[in-house]
Structure formats: C-alpha cells, structure tokens
Amino acid sequence: MRIQSTLNLLVIDDDQLYAERLVSLLENYYDTVNLGFLDDKEELLKSLRQQPWDTLVFGNAYDMSFTDVVAIVQEQGIDLPMICLASEEMATTAFNDEGLPITISGTMVKALRADQEMAVVMSICLQHDNLRSRRELKTLRHVISEAEQRANVLIKNSKSAVAYIDQGIHIFANDPYLQLFGFESMNDAIGVPIIDLIAGGDNVKGFKQFLRQFDKGSRQEVEFKFESLRKDGSTFEAKLQLAAATLEGEPVTQVIIQQNSNNSAEVAKRLAAAERKDSLTGIDNRLGFEEQIAIVYQQAQQGLLTAALFYIQLDNVGKINSSLGLQGVDATVKQVAYTLDELITDGHVSRFSDTAFTILVEDKTTSELEKLAKHINLRISEMFIEVDKRTVSTTVSIGVVKIERNTAEPSILLERAMHAINQIMIETSNHGGTYHLYDPSEHANSDDHALAESLVDAIANNRFELSFQPIYDITHDRSDFFEVYLRLPLANAENTVLTPDQFMAVAKTHKLREKIDRWVLINACKKINEVRKTHPEARLLVQLTSASLVDKKLPDVVSQLIKAVGGAAGTLTLQFNEKDISDHLTVAKNQFSALGQVSCQMGINNFGSSARSIEIASFVQPDMVRLAHSYVEGIDSADNLEAVKSLIGRTNEVNVDVLMPYIEDAATMSVAWSVGARYLQGFYLEEPSSTIKIAN
C-alpha cells in the first residue's frame, strides 16, 4: 500500500548501486522517488540550498562523517530526518547488547546495517511519515495562531460583551464587557471569579454545574440564563454563552453575555441611525460620512473599487448672513442639501460641517468626475432660494480627490480636498464657484503620502526613468560597462526629478523598495538586451537596496534575466551599499554566493566608508567594489592619494577589482591611472545618458 505519492530521498554514499536498490524497494510504497546522490561536503551544501529533501541516508562520504552531516543540517536550520548506516568503525558503538540501533527517534536512526534493507526501507518510510506530520502540525499551528489573532481583533472591536476565563477566573474582557459590569479597566476585571457577577445563590449553584459540564466536554448546553450583578450592586437579566477558545496559544473558555431586553436592539438601531442624520437637512452628518468613507476606503485598498471624494463648500455665506441672518444661511444650506441629494443618485451625500458637504461616488473616470463637478457648480449657481419673501443665490467650490488602491488614509484625503478648496480661492481671488481635482504627483515634493502614491504609480505605469553612465575598463581598454541610475520625474510646475536618496525613505516606510528594485532590474535588462544584439560584450552595474539583499527570491529572478539577455557570466553586476552589507553580513554572504551561482557578479558600493571594509570584502567575496566619494574628493592631497592607493592595494590583494568613480576634472583624471583601480568613471569621462551609447 502506498503511503504518499512522492519521496525526495538524499543518499550520501560511495555506492550508487545500493542507493538505486533502495529506490527500487521504496517504489513499492511511493508513486515517485526522487533520488539525490552525492559523497562530498560541497555537493551536500549545494543540494541543501537548492532542493527540499524528505529523508537523508548516510553511508560513507569522501570528506564527511555522520556527525559532520548532522552539524551541517542543523546549521542550515533544516528539519530533515537522518538515517545512519553503520560502518565498521561504528560497529562497537552504534548498537546495544541486543544488536539494535543506539539512537531511534522521530528525526534520527543511528545506526542500521546496510544489508538489512527491510529495516532501512521501513525507517525511511516512518521517518518521512513523521516529517510529514511535523510539517502539517507546523502549518496547523500557524493557521490556529492567525485565527486566534483575527478572533482577538474582532473581539476587542466587537460591540458584544466578551470575556475569556480560565478555571472560572477572568483573564481578559473587552470594553463592552467592562462597561456592562462597571469595571473601569481591564486590570480591575482580571482575577475576578465569574461567579462574583452572578446574583442569587441558586443562579451561582446552577452556573457552577453548567460550567463543570462544559469543562468536561459537554456541548449540549452552551447557554445559561441568569440574573447578573454589576459592581455597584444593580442587577439585570442576561444570557451567557460559552465556547472553547485559545488565548496566546493556551486553551481558555470564551464568555459572551447578552443583556435581555425585548426591544433594546431595535431601540439601539434607531438611536444609531439618528446619530448619523443631520437634523436640519435630513441627510447624513459627519459621523455618517466618516463611517461611509471608512467602508469605501477599505474596499478601495482591497482593489474592489475606485472612488472619489467631493468636498463642497458654500462660497458667499458671510454675505448671506449679513443680509438675511442665520435664517438665510439655514435656508441656503437646506436647499443645497436637497439639490445635492437629488443630483447624486448613485453616491453618498453628507453635511460635513455648517456650510460644507461631502459626496462619495464610486467607479467613475477622471472625465466623469470633472463632468459631475461642473454639473454641480452649474446647478447650484442657477438656484433661487426664497427666504422671507426675498431671494438669494449662492455658488460652491468643490475639491475632488480620488480614492484608489494605494491612496492615503481618509484623514489625509480630507486634508487634500480642503487643500484643493484653498487652491481654488487663490486662483479665483476668493470668489470660488469652480472645482479643483487634486493630483498627488503635483505635491510629491511636500507630501510623503503623495510621494508614495507617485511611486506606486511609477511602478505600475513605468513612469520611472533610467540613465546609463559608461565605466572605462583599463584592463581591456573599452567602455561597454554601464552603471544604471534611477530617477522619478514629477508632474508639477517645476518639472522636478527626484533621485533615490530623496524618495527611498518613503519607499521603505511604504514597503516599496523591493518592487522598485525589481522594476529597475527588469527595465535595465530590457535596455541592455537590445544593445547586446550589436555589442555582445555590453554589461550592466545595478545598485539595489537592502530589501533585495535579504530577498530569497532574488537569485531566481536574476537567473531568468541573465538567461534572457544572453546568459553570459558578468553580463549583470549587482551592487549593494557597504553599510547594508555590514548590517546583514551573514545574509549578504549567502546572497552573494547564491547570485554568484547563477552567473551574476557582485559589487559593494560606497566601499571604504567603514574601518572593516577589507574584512567585509574578504567575507562576502564580491567581484568588484566602488569607492566612496570621500576618497576621490581629496585625492589632490598627497596623504589622501596614499590612502586611496593603500585601500586599492589591499582590496586587490583579496582578488577584488576596484572602480574609481566621481572623476569630474582633468586633475583627478591625471592621477586616476596611477592608483591601481581597474575601472574609472565620472562626468569628465562621460555623463549619464538616457540611452546606452558605445563608442566604436
């Protein structure tokens, strides 16, 4: 009978025929057996990194003992069951007096005799089954942990009175529960027996019996009706419900208490509705608007819809008040509210403040939003409002803000809408009567949220720009190696272009750096791919952030890109900042190694900025380093020149090439040849360009 469809078996031995014999026996139990066979340490390390294994069988290796293998697996942090086949050297220590293995556990058998194939096959199957159970248990624990977290969030925000008890004692209660019984804070409720909240001896006795039955596992009755006792001594009729739950991974009992009232739910519903209505106009008030925009915003974040906020402000309120008083203002507000409610048949209209309204509409294009704003302006301006036999008219100013997937939170959207109103007042000399659509890209210089939205837009719609600066290779006397620079143009009046140092902090806050890095890699490789059709030796140097340094998926992405542009080693060189490497040294070493295995060359930018630069280079083993700006700035000084030569010399001693950048004048160029760097770069040689130019 087959126990599972697939087994990934790793055998470390010098006898491949024996390994293949195990596979043939295991095929009686598995649909597929994938065999990995090796006999040295380097191959083991490579295999563990490249593929997940289900069971490891160790026989005899060229340069490893079984202890070495166990240590390597533990260092890699891998859950991998291991079976050791006894060698002649182990014969005296691997078995007990009855000839059985000394060690048998859910993760290791040490040791089995290789010729006892039935025992070896059974051990493999059992170890694999045990591993599968551990993996399922890990998954279930994760699912339970997430479910508990979601449940706790819901309970904390629930309007129902909910508490957790352990052995009849309160260990948690949400705000409605605390308010129901008169506790001032959670600390007051923790440690209080739940029977202290039950009035009357019969109620207490009945509840104790009810709780005992529940704790024994009975689920026939999970509701208990009783008279509840508040801290101030007052009582109320209530219904209690019990359910099994967990809190921080530990089993507890969940208590939900509902206060009995024949019409309390209906009354509460009517009161809640009344709280959201404006008494003068009958439309929703600010509270109703805030609840509605929270719903719309959440749906927009989930990609379910796009929406827009209209902030509408009456323009000539002061003039109306002066001539007609508050009666005139109220009449104007009511008439505008009725008109807006009539106009907007597929949206939500609210009175936001005394003389301002909001409208939420969904799934409209920019042109449709502008058309609606113009229509509102026209309709309001054409109204004649009767106030005590006198007629008044008004206009409105409208700020329009889009609500999309990556838009800032509602409070920021309101600020933007009001900013749009201010812009109208500036442009019309306080006359108003028009609309303004807020464009986040126009304010990215001064608004981090707007900048984040511009970054998302740039990623989605390819609005970033790349430029390429050639690097001169002294060794091969050519300049077909190009460093890539990223820029973000902004659609504002000044035609601003931002550099990474101006937007990466915001990108980090909004978790966009990895996406930006990926955009740069893909689009730079597209450019070099076209160039390599006529200049097959052309290469790229691309700077990435620490987000990519720790990204385990990066080697796979880079491997595909290198293959797409020709697959030659050295076509792509990735460089990371020295400080980022220093902050993630072990991760960086593993990442450099993994990228090196897919024919990607590695570099360190801002090299020499720490006292450990040579040590770091020796540890992660890059192909090249790019000197920090400070080394080139003072190179005209004899001391600084010697410092540069010394750093380059020590770097070359650890077999790493050096790029000397920032060559901006003839004086720097004249000494650049003599310092020992392989690569030279700077504006004096050639400025960055939007196209890749290779001199023939």
XYZ file of C-alpha atoms in Angstrom:
696
model
C 0.000 0.000 0.000
C 1.403 3.406 -0.975
C 1.793 5.816 1.950
C 2.387 9.012 -0.035
C 2.814 9.893 -3.666
C 6.321 11.402 -3.665
C 9.536 10.915 -1.672
C 12.611 13.128 -2.072
C 15.446 10.893 -0.853
C 19.001 12.169 -0.369
C 21.670 9.444 -0.133
C 25.261 10.225 0.902
C 27.351 7.195 -0.042
C 30.038 5.988 -2.419
C 27.915 3.062 -3.647
C 25.363 4.313 -6.172
C 24.061 0.804 -6.888
C 22.986 0.496 -3.254
C 21.139 3.798 -3.447
C 19.333 2.713 -6.601
C 18.419 -0.580 -4.896
C 16.771 1.418 -2.067
C 14.836 3.411 -4.656
C 13.517 0.243 -6.321
C 12.324 -1.081 -2.945
C 10.745 2.240 -1.966
C 8.808 2.351 -5.235
C 6.544 -0.306 -3.682
C 5.309 2.435 -1.347
C 5.582 5.652 -3.382
C 4.401 6.778 -6.787
C 7.627 8.718 -7.287
C 11.016 8.539 -5.582
C 13.378 11.404 -6.428
C 16.937 10.349 -5.639
C 19.732 12.744 -4.778
C 23.141 11.035 -4.621
C 26.440 12.569 -3.506
C 29.516 11.829 -1.418
C 31.215 15.128 -0.517
C 30.570 18.202 1.629
C 30.468 20.828 -1.130
C 27.806 18.915 -3.045
C 25.783 18.479 0.168
C 25.743 22.201 0.908
C 24.703 22.957 -2.645
C 21.972 20.311 -2.605
C 20.504 21.504 0.708
C 20.243 25.040 -0.637
C 18.699 24.080 -3.949
C 16.036 21.499 -3.034
C 13.957 20.379 -0.042
C 14.566 16.740 0.981
C 12.331 14.377 2.943
C 14.877 11.878 4.326
C 18.679 11.631 4.343
C 20.501 8.271 4.377
C 24.197 8.428 5.265
C 26.604 5.621 4.429
C 30.107 6.704 3.533
C 31.376 10.095 2.306
C 34.613 11.335 0.845
C 35.226 14.150 3.351
C 32.437 13.935 5.968
C 31.400 11.883 8.952
C 27.798 11.430 10.081
C 28.481 13.975 12.843
C 29.595 16.470 10.206
C 26.364 15.910 8.264
C 24.221 16.434 11.386
C 26.093 19.679 12.131
C 25.631 20.968 8.559
C 21.882 20.229 8.566
C 21.468 21.952 11.938
C 23.457 24.990 10.790
C 21.158 25.304 7.780
C 18.134 25.195 10.110
C 16.511 22.382 8.110
C 14.069 19.821 9.524
C 15.473 16.729 7.797
C 15.228 13.186 9.254
C 18.522 11.255 9.045
C 19.364 7.572 8.977
C 22.943 6.436 9.523
C 24.207 3.173 8.053
C 26.770 1.593 10.377
C 30.354 1.454 9.175
C 32.930 -0.965 10.503
C 34.282 1.783 12.755
C 30.831 2.324 14.274
C 30.084 -1.345 14.840
C 31.095 -1.319 18.504
C 29.298 1.906 19.430
C 26.268 2.050 17.142
C 24.380 -0.927 18.598
C 23.322 -2.052 22.060
C 23.761 -5.536 23.516
C 20.734 -6.814 21.611
C 22.153 -5.529 18.309
C 19.604 -2.763 17.988
C 20.445 0.841 17.000
C 21.583 3.020 19.895
C 19.503 6.018 18.708
C 15.922 5.832 17.438
C 13.778 8.979 17.384
C 11.346 10.823 15.176
C 14.232 12.612 13.435
C 17.175 10.149 13.537
C 18.082 6.474 13.438
C 21.671 5.615 14.321
C 22.564 3.138 13.131
C 21.242 0.456 10.762
C 23.157 -2.228 8.944
C 23.173 -1.541 5.218
C 22.488 -5.179 4.323
C 19.268 -5.162 6.382
C 17.389 -3.482 3.555
C 13.914 -4.109 5.006
C 14.818 -2.209 8.188
C 16.335 0.644 6.170
C 13.258 0.949 3.924
C 10.870 0.830 6.894
C 12.907 3.507 8.703
C 12.823 5.760 5.645
C 9.034 5.408 5.349
C 8.453 6.022 9.058
C 10.853 8.969 9.230
C 9.179 10.501 6.183
C 5.725 9.994 7.676
C 6.901 11.618 10.908
C 8.311 14.584 8.943
C 5.025 14.975 7.082
C 3.180 15.063 10.419
C 5.550 17.729 11.748
C 5.059 19.824 8.627
C 1.272 19.519 8.908
C 1.440 20.356 12.624
C 3.537 23.444 11.875
C 1.004 24.543 9.262
C -1.909 23.928 11.616
C -0.234 25.856 14.415
C 0.283 28.749 12.037
C -3.363 28.607 10.936
C -4.543 28.454 14.564
C -2.276 31.338 15.542
C -3.621 33.501 12.712
C -7.209 32.510 13.526
C -6.650 33.408 17.181
C -5.157 36.748 16.177
C -8.121 37.550 13.924
C -10.583 36.436 16.603
C -8.923 38.597 19.246
C -9.005 41.646 16.958
C -12.700 41.056 16.269
C -13.445 40.570 19.968
C -11.599 43.729 21.001
C -13.609 45.717 18.450
C -16.878 43.866 18.989
C -19.895 45.632 20.440
C -20.881 42.391 22.219
C -19.702 41.821 25.793
C -16.958 39.174 25.532
C -14.501 37.811 28.092
C -12.066 34.896 28.466
C -11.972 32.848 31.663
C -9.572 30.184 32.905
C -10.841 27.871 35.642
C -13.659 30.320 36.272
C -11.378 33.381 36.622
C -11.390 36.391 34.257
C -8.157 36.771 32.273
C -9.451 39.111 29.532
C -12.505 41.253 28.814
C -13.314 43.693 26.024
C -14.637 47.231 26.574
C -18.391 46.439 26.247
C -17.975 43.691 28.863
C -16.158 46.038 31.245
C -18.789 48.733 30.755
C -21.642 46.237 31.235
C -20.422 45.277 34.711
C -18.970 48.648 35.753
C -15.245 47.855 35.635
C -13.090 50.905 34.989
C -10.283 48.985 33.260
C -9.104 45.526 32.301
C -6.889 45.378 35.411
C -9.997 45.661 37.599
C -11.586 42.624 35.919
C -8.552 40.317 35.725
C -8.585 37.767 38.536
C -12.265 38.275 39.401
C -14.228 34.960 39.541
C -17.090 34.957 37.089
C -19.481 33.765 39.804
C -18.982 37.163 41.503
C -21.013 38.634 38.622
C -23.980 36.315 39.227
C -26.761 37.334 41.611
C -28.541 34.831 43.864
C -27.397 31.528 45.362
C -29.480 29.370 43.009
C -28.018 31.139 39.988
C -24.476 30.585 41.301
C -25.122 26.905 42.015
C -26.667 26.352 38.593
C -23.823 28.158 36.833
C -21.169 26.073 38.620
C -22.857 22.889 37.414
C -23.197 24.362 33.921
C -19.503 25.298 33.817
C -18.398 21.848 35.114
C -20.341 20.106 32.352
C -18.793 22.388 29.732
C -15.263 21.799 31.048
C -15.874 18.029 30.819
C -16.579 18.424 27.117
C -20.358 18.522 27.072
C -21.668 20.843 24.366
C -25.371 20.003 24.611
C -25.992 23.180 26.604
C -23.847 26.260 25.896
C -26.321 28.940 27.055
C -27.182 29.919 30.616
C -29.861 32.460 31.577
C -29.368 34.231 34.894
C -29.597 37.473 36.853
C -26.311 39.340 36.525
C -24.728 41.518 39.203
C -22.827 44.752 38.480
C -20.082 46.151 40.705
C -22.439 48.848 42.020
C -24.903 46.158 43.195
C -27.510 46.682 40.448
C -28.743 43.643 38.534
C -30.063 42.801 35.093
C -31.397 39.764 33.285
C -28.822 38.274 30.940
C -27.955 35.281 28.777
C -24.457 33.787 28.866
C -22.903 31.693 26.092
C -19.725 29.594 26.404
C -17.292 28.498 23.696
C -13.876 26.856 23.675
C -11.108 29.257 22.583
C -7.380 29.934 22.830
C -5.504 32.946 24.132
C -1.784 33.232 23.353
C -1.846 29.567 22.374
C -3.376 28.350 25.658
C -6.889 26.838 25.954
C -9.453 29.122 27.634
C -13.227 29.489 27.775
C -14.904 32.332 25.908
C -17.868 34.018 27.577
C -20.409 36.157 25.686
C -23.067 37.961 27.737
C -26.187 39.460 26.213
C -28.408 41.747 28.275
C -32.040 40.726 27.931
C -34.337 43.421 26.562
C -37.398 42.981 24.429
C -36.799 45.995 22.238
C -33.250 47.099 23.173
C -31.812 46.025 19.810
C -34.427 47.934 17.875
C -34.033 50.993 20.087
C -30.249 50.853 19.732
C -30.632 50.588 15.975
C -32.905 53.641 15.813
C -30.592 55.637 18.072
C -27.574 54.719 15.948
C -29.413 55.814 12.795
C -30.437 59.081 14.435
C -26.841 59.782 15.456
C -25.860 59.698 11.794
C -28.510 62.099 10.488
C -28.259 65.881 10.229
C -31.264 67.444 11.971
C -31.512 70.462 9.620
C -31.248 68.736 6.226
C -32.158 65.107 6.900
C -29.092 63.796 5.051
C -26.183 62.051 6.777
C -23.990 64.123 9.102
C -20.214 63.985 9.578
C -20.385 60.751 11.601
C -22.355 59.074 8.824
C -19.814 60.319 6.280
C -16.853 59.035 8.326
C -18.388 55.569 8.577
C -19.138 55.505 4.852
C -15.680 56.676 3.753
C -14.097 54.052 6.020
C -16.051 51.352 4.158
C -15.243 52.789 0.721
C -11.579 53.244 1.624
C -11.270 49.630 2.826
C -12.846 48.311 -0.375
C -10.540 50.502 -2.461
C -7.497 49.139 -0.591
C -8.652 45.624 -1.459
C -8.918 46.562 -5.132
C -12.693 46.044 -5.190
C -13.468 49.541 -6.454
C -12.195 53.039 -7.128
C -13.969 56.055 -5.687
C -13.769 59.816 -5.279
C -14.445 62.338 -2.543
C -16.119 65.664 -3.373
C -15.699 68.348 -0.691
C -18.241 71.091 -1.395
C -18.054 74.457 0.347
C -20.608 77.296 0.120
C -18.863 80.428 -1.153
C -20.824 83.526 -0.048
C -22.020 82.500 3.423
C -20.765 85.743 5.002
C -22.751 87.878 2.558
C -25.926 85.815 3.060
C -25.561 86.054 6.842
C -25.086 89.836 6.664
C -28.215 90.388 4.594
C -30.566 87.626 5.790
C -29.093 86.377 9.082
C -28.962 82.747 10.266
C -32.390 82.106 8.774
C -30.979 82.842 5.340
C -27.937 80.655 5.924
C -30.091 77.730 7.126
C -32.427 78.078 4.139
C -29.452 78.095 1.755
C -27.863 75.051 3.413
C -31.173 73.122 3.248
C -31.739 73.963 -0.424
C -28.165 72.994 -1.408
C -28.517 69.720 0.551
C -31.803 68.855 -1.238
C -30.270 69.665 -4.630
C -27.165 67.562 -3.994
C -29.251 64.639 -2.721
C -31.392 64.878 -5.865
C -28.379 65.091 -8.201
C -26.397 62.204 -6.685
C -28.439 59.063 -7.306
C -25.537 56.604 -7.122
C -23.425 58.062 -4.286
C -23.448 59.163 -0.671
C -24.196 62.799 0.306
C -23.416 64.169 3.802
C -23.430 67.502 5.572
C -19.834 67.609 6.777
C -19.977 70.899 8.702
C -22.161 74.014 8.973
C -21.600 75.136 5.378
C -19.731 72.214 3.781
C -20.918 68.949 2.226
C -19.217 65.756 1.099
C -20.109 63.336 -1.665
C -18.679 59.843 -2.181
C -19.056 58.301 -5.632
C -17.674 55.042 -6.976
C -16.110 53.760 -10.197
C -16.008 56.967 -12.229
C -13.288 58.026 -14.648
C -11.454 61.337 -14.297
C -13.509 62.889 -17.084
C -16.745 61.704 -15.435
C -15.660 63.242 -12.119
C -14.902 66.571 -13.796
C -18.214 66.467 -15.646
C -20.077 65.844 -12.369
C -18.233 68.696 -10.612
C -19.131 71.098 -13.440
C -22.758 69.957 -13.320
C -22.955 70.559 -9.538
C -21.385 74.015 -9.935
C -23.908 74.924 -12.629
C -26.998 73.609 -10.799
C -26.137 75.376 -7.520
C -25.353 78.672 -9.275
C -28.741 78.577 -11.088
C -30.774 78.089 -7.883
C -33.038 80.830 -6.471
C -33.581 80.451 -2.733
C -36.642 82.092 -1.153
C -36.087 83.499 2.357
C -38.963 85.519 3.873
C -40.100 86.978 0.530
C -36.515 87.673 -0.520
C -34.412 85.750 -2.984
C -30.789 84.748 -2.587
C -28.346 82.755 -4.698
C -25.029 81.073 -3.983
C -22.145 79.216 -5.572
C -19.943 76.389 -4.320
C -16.255 75.493 -4.552
C -15.512 71.795 -5.000
C -12.333 69.902 -4.116
C -12.162 66.446 -5.743
C -9.854 63.670 -4.505
C -9.555 60.170 -5.962
C -9.660 57.109 -3.669
C -7.656 54.262 -5.197
C -5.866 51.127 -4.053
C -2.766 52.817 -2.686
C -4.338 56.124 -1.674
C -3.531 57.697 1.685
C -5.862 57.227 4.668
C -9.221 59.109 4.897
C -7.914 61.904 7.149
C -5.236 62.700 4.553
C -7.844 62.616 1.780
C -9.878 65.230 3.616
C -6.804 67.418 4.010
C -6.193 67.146 0.268
C -9.783 68.068 -0.540
C -9.510 71.150 1.667
C -6.160 71.971 0.058
C -7.941 71.862 -3.308
C -10.506 74.374 -1.971
C -7.673 76.677 -0.865
C -6.160 76.385 -4.345
C -9.489 77.491 -5.828
C -9.595 80.522 -3.521
C -6.064 81.511 -4.584
C -6.826 81.118 -8.280
C -10.190 82.934 -8.139
C -9.266 85.636 -5.607
C -11.728 84.135 -3.085
C -14.674 84.130 -5.478
C -14.895 80.326 -5.770
C -17.618 78.863 -7.963
C -15.412 76.225 -9.606
C -13.708 72.894 -8.881
C -10.146 71.568 -8.492
C -9.049 67.931 -8.908
C -6.186 67.114 -6.518
C -3.259 65.402 -8.289
C -0.876 63.707 -5.781
C 2.043 63.877 -8.232
C 1.895 67.688 -8.113
C 2.524 67.605 -4.349
C 5.017 64.756 -4.027
C 7.757 67.201 -3.004
C 5.925 68.196 0.181
C 3.647 65.272 0.982
C 5.068 61.835 1.847
C 1.728 60.128 1.197
C 1.521 61.775 -2.215
C 5.093 60.732 -2.947
C 4.256 57.137 -2.015
C 1.310 57.217 -4.407
C 3.582 58.612 -7.130
C 5.999 55.745 -6.515
C 3.214 53.176 -6.814
C 2.026 54.877 -9.998
C 5.579 54.916 -11.374
C 5.940 51.190 -10.743
C 2.564 50.319 -12.252
C 2.778 52.638 -15.263
C 6.543 52.726 -15.957
C 6.962 56.391 -15.028
C 10.468 55.987 -13.635
C 13.394 56.982 -15.830
C 16.741 55.204 -16.198
C 20.045 56.706 -17.266
C 23.293 54.912 -18.028
C 26.865 56.083 -17.384
C 29.739 54.228 -19.068
C 32.601 52.812 -16.994
C 36.053 52.635 -18.545
C 37.794 49.267 -18.156
C 41.558 49.920 -18.069
C 42.414 46.222 -18.373
C 40.531 45.730 -21.638
C 40.650 49.359 -22.857
C 36.937 49.728 -23.502
C 33.798 51.421 -22.128
C 30.988 48.922 -22.624
C 30.221 48.566 -18.898
C 27.329 50.835 -17.745
C 26.081 51.865 -14.328
C 22.304 52.340 -14.067
C 20.782 55.386 -12.330
C 17.118 55.687 -11.299
C 15.092 58.912 -11.385
C 11.453 59.814 -10.622
C 10.005 62.707 -12.682
C 7.130 64.563 -11.007
C 4.235 66.157 -12.857
C 4.497 69.564 -11.220
C 5.062 73.082 -12.459
C 8.804 72.924 -11.719
C 9.253 69.632 -13.650
C 11.031 68.190 -10.610
C 13.057 64.991 -10.936
C 13.779 63.086 -7.712
C 16.794 60.858 -7.060
C 16.643 57.692 -4.888
C 18.098 59.481 -1.857
C 15.029 61.760 -1.997
C 12.367 59.047 -2.187
C 13.799 55.774 -0.829
C 12.991 56.652 2.802
C 9.310 56.996 1.851
C 9.585 53.833 -0.268
C 10.942 51.985 2.774
C 8.099 53.215 5.008
C 5.514 52.003 2.481
C 7.396 48.726 1.711
C 8.008 49.638 -1.946
C 11.794 49.223 -2.212
C 11.691 45.601 -3.377
C 9.169 46.470 -6.107
C 11.295 49.440 -7.205
C 14.423 47.257 -7.308
C 12.567 44.691 -9.394
C 11.387 47.416 -11.800
C 14.947 48.709 -12.233
C 16.345 45.212 -12.852
C 13.747 44.260 -15.421
C 13.781 47.512 -17.363
C 17.582 47.898 -17.305
C 17.929 44.346 -18.641
C 15.458 45.148 -21.412
C 17.706 48.055 -22.443
C 20.953 46.069 -22.359
C 19.323 43.200 -24.245
C 18.752 45.482 -27.246
C 22.315 46.804 -27.083
C 23.860 43.323 -26.830
C 22.388 42.418 -30.204
C 25.070 44.629 -31.794
C 27.566 44.798 -28.888
C 27.502 41.346 -27.216
C 30.096 42.361 -24.588
C 27.942 45.151 -23.093
C 27.392 44.832 -19.330
C 25.334 46.457 -16.550
C 26.078 47.605 -12.991
C 22.847 47.969 -10.978
C 22.507 49.348 -7.434
C 19.883 47.620 -5.241
C 18.573 48.297 -1.740
C 18.795 46.199 1.413
C 15.262 44.930 0.690
C 16.717 42.939 -2.213
C 19.777 41.935 -0.196
C 17.528 39.872 2.083
C 15.131 38.725 -0.671
C 15.463 34.951 -1.081
C 13.678 35.108 -4.454
C 16.283 37.454 -5.966
C 18.649 34.719 -7.327
C 15.792 33.106 -9.286
C 14.749 36.471 -10.740
C 18.331 37.375 -11.672
C 18.947 33.938 -13.188
C 15.980 34.367 -15.524
C 17.044 37.885 -16.504
C 20.634 36.844 -17.240
C 19.383 33.998 -19.418
C 17.052 36.425 -21.185
C 19.928 38.760 -22.113
C 22.326 36.087 -23.285
C 23.334 34.136 -20.208
C 26.979 35.197 -20.153
C 28.765 35.486 -16.808
C 29.387 39.120 -15.925
C 26.564 40.494 -18.062
C 24.924 41.727 -14.876
C 26.679 43.048 -11.761
C 24.576 43.889 -8.720
C 25.971 46.201 -6.071
C 24.788 46.857 -2.532
C 25.760 49.602 -0.124
C 28.574 48.659 2.256
C 26.525 49.649 5.321
C 23.614 47.411 4.257
C 26.032 44.505 3.807
C 27.605 45.186 7.194
C 24.149 45.218 8.824
C 23.221 41.854 7.239
C 26.644 40.223 6.970
C 25.706 36.525 7.090
C 22.647 37.035 4.899
C 24.776 39.047 2.450
C 27.367 36.269 2.202
C 24.664 33.699 1.409
C 23.014 36.064 -1.079
C 26.330 36.840 -2.812
C 27.057 33.113 -3.054
C 23.586 32.303 -4.423
C 23.793 35.080 -7.020
C 27.301 34.024 -7.997
C 25.981 30.541 -8.769
C 23.618 31.993 -11.385
C 26.489 33.833 -13.161
C 25.745 37.204 -11.581
C 28.727 39.301 -10.490
C 28.562 41.180 -7.202
C 29.777 44.605 -6.095
C 29.952 46.805 -2.997
C 29.051 50.489 -3.313
C 30.399 53.243 -1.036
C 33.372 50.993 -0.321
C 35.857 52.204 2.258
C 33.266 54.011 4.373
C 33.950 51.826 7.421
C 37.008 50.526 9.251
C 36.046 46.949 8.314
C 35.817 47.408 4.542
C 38.572 44.931 3.645
C 37.260 42.435 6.196
C 33.762 42.726 4.725
C 35.060 42.250 1.184
C 37.045 39.180 2.260
C 33.947 37.719 3.898
C 31.333 38.217 1.147
C 33.822 37.948 -1.767
C 32.490 40.465 -4.306
C 33.818 40.745 -7.838
C 34.308 44.497 -7.574
C 33.930 47.472 -5.254
C 33.026 51.103 -5.961
C 34.974 53.610 -3.850
C 33.184 56.022 -1.525
C 33.039 59.651 -2.676
C 35.255 60.838 0.193
C 38.286 59.040 -1.245
C 38.091 60.882 -4.550
C 37.225 64.324 -3.142
C 40.628 64.959 -1.609
C 42.807 62.963 -3.963
C 44.866 66.041 -4.878
C 46.377 65.816 -1.382
C 49.437 63.570 -1.041
C 48.087 61.966 2.143
C 44.699 61.258 0.603
C 46.308 59.893 -2.550
C 48.352 57.458 -0.468
C 45.218 56.453 1.455
C 43.458 55.671 -1.844
C 46.433 53.687 -3.157
C 46.653 51.753 0.106
C 42.931 50.869 0.115
C 43.005 49.810 -3.539
C 46.175 47.770 -2.983
C 44.692 45.870 -0.053
C 41.480 45.308 -1.994
C 43.381 43.900 -4.965
C 45.212 41.551 -2.577
C 41.906 39.837 -1.803
C 41.282 39.475 -5.581
C 38.646 42.197 -5.873
C 38.625 44.788 -8.674
C 38.158 48.471 -7.808
C 36.004 51.090 -9.534
C 37.118 54.683 -9.001
C 34.076 56.948 -9.580
C 33.460 60.706 -9.377
C 36.225 61.684 -11.825
C 34.945 65.163 -12.571
C 38.023 67.088 -13.740
C 41.353 66.708 -15.521
C 43.370 66.860 -12.278
C 41.550 63.853 -10.825
C 41.807 62.036 -14.138
C 45.562 62.552 -14.262
C 46.128 60.626 -11.027
C 43.332 58.071 -11.529
C 45.545 55.998 -13.831
C 48.174 55.504 -11.154
C 46.175 54.344 -8.132
C 45.653 50.723 -9.221
C 41.926 50.786 -9.964
C 40.681 48.650 -12.846
C 37.613 50.794 -13.607
C 37.253 54.598 -13.998
C 34.009 56.559 -14.083
C 32.864 60.163 -13.915
C 31.448 63.178 -15.707
C 34.926 64.030 -17.033
C 34.870 60.779 -18.993
C 31.172 60.850 -19.932
C 27.885 61.964 -18.374
C 24.893 59.623 -17.814
C 22.511 59.360 -20.744
C 19.002 58.019 -21.249
C 20.399 55.731 -23.948
C 23.273 53.268 -23.863
C 25.985 54.598 -26.173
C 29.019 52.509 -27.079
C 31.831 54.182 -28.976
C 33.002 52.178 -31.972
